[in-house]
PDB file of C-alpha atoms in Angstrom:
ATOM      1  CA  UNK A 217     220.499 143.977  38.476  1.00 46.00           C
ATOM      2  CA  UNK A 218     218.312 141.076  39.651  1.00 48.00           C
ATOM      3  CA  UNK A 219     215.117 140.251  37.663  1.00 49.00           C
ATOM      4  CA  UNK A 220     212.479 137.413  39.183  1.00 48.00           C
ATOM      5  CA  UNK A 221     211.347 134.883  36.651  1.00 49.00           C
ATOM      6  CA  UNK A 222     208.037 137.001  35.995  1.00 49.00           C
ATOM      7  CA  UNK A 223     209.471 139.846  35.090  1.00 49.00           C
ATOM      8  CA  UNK A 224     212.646 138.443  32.274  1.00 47.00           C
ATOM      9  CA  UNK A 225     209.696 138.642  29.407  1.00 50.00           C
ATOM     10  CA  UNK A 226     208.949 142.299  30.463  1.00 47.00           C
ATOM     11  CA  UNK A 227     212.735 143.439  29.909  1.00 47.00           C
ATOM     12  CA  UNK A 228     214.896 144.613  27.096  1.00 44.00           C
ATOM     13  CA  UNK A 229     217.246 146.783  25.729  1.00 44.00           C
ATOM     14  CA  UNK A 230     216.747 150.690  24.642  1.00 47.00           C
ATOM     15  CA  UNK A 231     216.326 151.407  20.992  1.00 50.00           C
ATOM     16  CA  UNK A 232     216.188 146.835  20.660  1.00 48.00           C
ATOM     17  CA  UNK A 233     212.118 145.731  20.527  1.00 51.00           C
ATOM     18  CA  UNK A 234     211.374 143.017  22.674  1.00 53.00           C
ATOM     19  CA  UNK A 235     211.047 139.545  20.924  1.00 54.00           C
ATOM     20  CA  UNK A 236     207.097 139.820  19.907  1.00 54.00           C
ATOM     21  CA  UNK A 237     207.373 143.113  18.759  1.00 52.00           C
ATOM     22  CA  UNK A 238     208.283 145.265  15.819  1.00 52.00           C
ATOM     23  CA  UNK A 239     209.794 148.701  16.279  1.00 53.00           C
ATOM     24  CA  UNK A 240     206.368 150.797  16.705  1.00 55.00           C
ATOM     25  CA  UNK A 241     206.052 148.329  19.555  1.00 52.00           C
ATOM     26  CA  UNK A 242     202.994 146.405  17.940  1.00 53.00           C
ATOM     27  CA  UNK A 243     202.571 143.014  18.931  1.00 53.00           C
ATOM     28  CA  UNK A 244     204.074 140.336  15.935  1.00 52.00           C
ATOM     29  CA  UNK A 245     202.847 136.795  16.109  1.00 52.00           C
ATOM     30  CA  UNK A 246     205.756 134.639  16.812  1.00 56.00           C
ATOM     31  CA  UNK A 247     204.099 131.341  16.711  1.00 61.00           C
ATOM     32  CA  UNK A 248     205.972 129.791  19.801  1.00 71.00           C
ATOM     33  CA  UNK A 249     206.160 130.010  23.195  1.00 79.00           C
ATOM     34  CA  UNK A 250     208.053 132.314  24.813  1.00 87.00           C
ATOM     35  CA  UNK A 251     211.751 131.251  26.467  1.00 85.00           C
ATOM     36  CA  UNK A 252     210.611 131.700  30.112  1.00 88.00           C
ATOM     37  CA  UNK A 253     207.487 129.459  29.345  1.00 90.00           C
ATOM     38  CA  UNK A 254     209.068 126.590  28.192  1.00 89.00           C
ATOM     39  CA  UNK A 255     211.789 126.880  31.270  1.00 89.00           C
ATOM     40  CA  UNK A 256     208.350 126.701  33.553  1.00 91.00           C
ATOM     41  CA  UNK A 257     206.948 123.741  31.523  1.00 92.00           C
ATOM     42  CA  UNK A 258     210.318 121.604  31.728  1.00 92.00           C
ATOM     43  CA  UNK A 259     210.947 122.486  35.331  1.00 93.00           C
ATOM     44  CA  UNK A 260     206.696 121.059  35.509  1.00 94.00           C
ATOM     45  CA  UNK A 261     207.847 118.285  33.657  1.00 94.00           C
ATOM     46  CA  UNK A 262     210.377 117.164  36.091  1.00 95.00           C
ATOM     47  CA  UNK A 263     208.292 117.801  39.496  1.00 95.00           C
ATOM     48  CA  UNK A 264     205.860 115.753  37.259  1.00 96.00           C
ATOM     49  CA  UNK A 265     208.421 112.783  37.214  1.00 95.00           C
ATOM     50  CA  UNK A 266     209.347 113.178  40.522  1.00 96.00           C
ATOM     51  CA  UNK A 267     206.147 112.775  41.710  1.00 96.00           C
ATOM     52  CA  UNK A 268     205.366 109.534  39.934  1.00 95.00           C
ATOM     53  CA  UNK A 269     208.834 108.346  40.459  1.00 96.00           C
ATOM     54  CA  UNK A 270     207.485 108.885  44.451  1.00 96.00           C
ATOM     55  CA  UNK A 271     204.160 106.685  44.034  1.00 95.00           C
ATOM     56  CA  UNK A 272     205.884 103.757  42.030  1.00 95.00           C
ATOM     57  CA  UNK A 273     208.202 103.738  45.031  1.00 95.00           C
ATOM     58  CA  UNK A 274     205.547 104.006  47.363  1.00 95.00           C
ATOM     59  CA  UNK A 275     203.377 101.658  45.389  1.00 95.00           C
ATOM     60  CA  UNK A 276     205.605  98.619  45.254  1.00 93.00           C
ATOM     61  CA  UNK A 277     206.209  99.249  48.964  1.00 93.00           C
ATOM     62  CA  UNK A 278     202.758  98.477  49.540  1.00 93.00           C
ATOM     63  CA  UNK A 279     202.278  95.668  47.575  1.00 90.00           C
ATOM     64  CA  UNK A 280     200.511  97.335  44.698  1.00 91.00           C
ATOM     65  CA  UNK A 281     200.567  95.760  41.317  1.00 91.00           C
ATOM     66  CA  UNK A 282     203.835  97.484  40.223  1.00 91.00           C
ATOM     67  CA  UNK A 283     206.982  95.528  39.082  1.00 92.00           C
ATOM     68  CA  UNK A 284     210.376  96.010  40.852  1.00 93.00           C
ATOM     69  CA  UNK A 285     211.371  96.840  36.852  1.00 94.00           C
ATOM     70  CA  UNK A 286     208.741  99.752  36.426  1.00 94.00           C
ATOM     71  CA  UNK A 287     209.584 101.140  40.143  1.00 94.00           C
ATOM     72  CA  UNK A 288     213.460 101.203  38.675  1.00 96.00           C
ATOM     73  CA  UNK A 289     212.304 102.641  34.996  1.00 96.00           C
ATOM     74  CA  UNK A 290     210.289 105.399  36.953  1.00 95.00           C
ATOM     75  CA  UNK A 291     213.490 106.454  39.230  1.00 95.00           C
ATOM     76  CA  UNK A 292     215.624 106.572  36.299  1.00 96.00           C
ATOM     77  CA  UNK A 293     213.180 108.453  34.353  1.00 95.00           C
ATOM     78  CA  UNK A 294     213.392 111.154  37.103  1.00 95.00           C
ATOM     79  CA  UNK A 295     217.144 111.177  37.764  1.00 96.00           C
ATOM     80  CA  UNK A 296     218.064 111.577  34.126  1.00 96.00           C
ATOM     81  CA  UNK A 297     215.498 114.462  33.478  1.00 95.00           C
ATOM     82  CA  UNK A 298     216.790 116.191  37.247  1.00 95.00           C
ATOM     83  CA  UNK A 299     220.028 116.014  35.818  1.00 96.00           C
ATOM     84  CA  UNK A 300     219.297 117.467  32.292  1.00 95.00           C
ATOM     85  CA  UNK A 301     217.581 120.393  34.350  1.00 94.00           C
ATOM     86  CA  UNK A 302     220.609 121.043  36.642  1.00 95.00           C
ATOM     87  CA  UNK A 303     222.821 121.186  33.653  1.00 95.00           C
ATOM     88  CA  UNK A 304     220.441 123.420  31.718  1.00 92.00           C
ATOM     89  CA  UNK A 305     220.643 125.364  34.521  1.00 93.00           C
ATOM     90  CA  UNK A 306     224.552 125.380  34.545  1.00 95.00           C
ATOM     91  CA  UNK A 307     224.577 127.063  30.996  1.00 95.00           C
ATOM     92  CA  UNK A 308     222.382 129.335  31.761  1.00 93.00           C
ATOM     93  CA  UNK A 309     223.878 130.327  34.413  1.00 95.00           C
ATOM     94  CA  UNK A 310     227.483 130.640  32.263  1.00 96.00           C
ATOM     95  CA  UNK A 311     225.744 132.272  29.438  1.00 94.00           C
ATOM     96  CA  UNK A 312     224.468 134.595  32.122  1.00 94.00           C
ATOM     97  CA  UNK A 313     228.112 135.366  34.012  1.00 95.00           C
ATOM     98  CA  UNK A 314     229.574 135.706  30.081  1.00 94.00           C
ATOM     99  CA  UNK A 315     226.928 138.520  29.547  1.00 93.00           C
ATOM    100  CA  UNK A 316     228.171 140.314  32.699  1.00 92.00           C
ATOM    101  CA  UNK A 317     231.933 140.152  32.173  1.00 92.00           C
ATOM    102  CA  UNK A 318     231.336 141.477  28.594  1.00 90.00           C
ATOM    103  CA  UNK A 319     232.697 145.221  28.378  1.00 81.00           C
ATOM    104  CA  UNK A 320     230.337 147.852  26.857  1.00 74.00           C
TER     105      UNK A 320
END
């Protein structure tokens, strides 16, 4: 069973509401985002980085006013938040593979 990203928030289990909802299937205010969203917003967050990590490189290159410091801050900032997304990714991806070897 393979789900895109769009459709996780539309899924759940028979006789289990989805997250939101109360049994009748009315709508409950949860006052947060929703898992999925805040996945889409960090995985923003770090093309975000990336990309500025790409003009400070770009910018020193070309003699803008941009110190060899804030070019190496702005890298950094993007490798460290690449790597906290590739190992968020990693336990999702073992939380997933635990889900599937569990025996109903």
């Amino acid at each position: 069973m393979t789900n895109s990203i769009s459709q996780i928030g539309n899924t759940f289990l028979p006789g289990i509401p989805p997250v939101g909802m109360n049994e009748n299937g009315a709508g409950i205010a949860t006052g947060g985002h929703s898992f999925k969203d805040m996945m889409l917003q960090s995985l923003d967050n770090v093309n975000q980085l990336q990309v500025q990590s790409q003009q400070a490189i770009e910018g020193g290159l070309i003699g803008e006013d941009i110190t060899q410091a804030e070019v190496f801050s702005s890298i950094k900032k993007a490798d460290l938040a690449l790597r906290m997304m590739v190992q968020m990714r990693n336990k999702l991806l073992e939380a997933y593979n635990e889900i599937q070897n569990m025996q109903m």
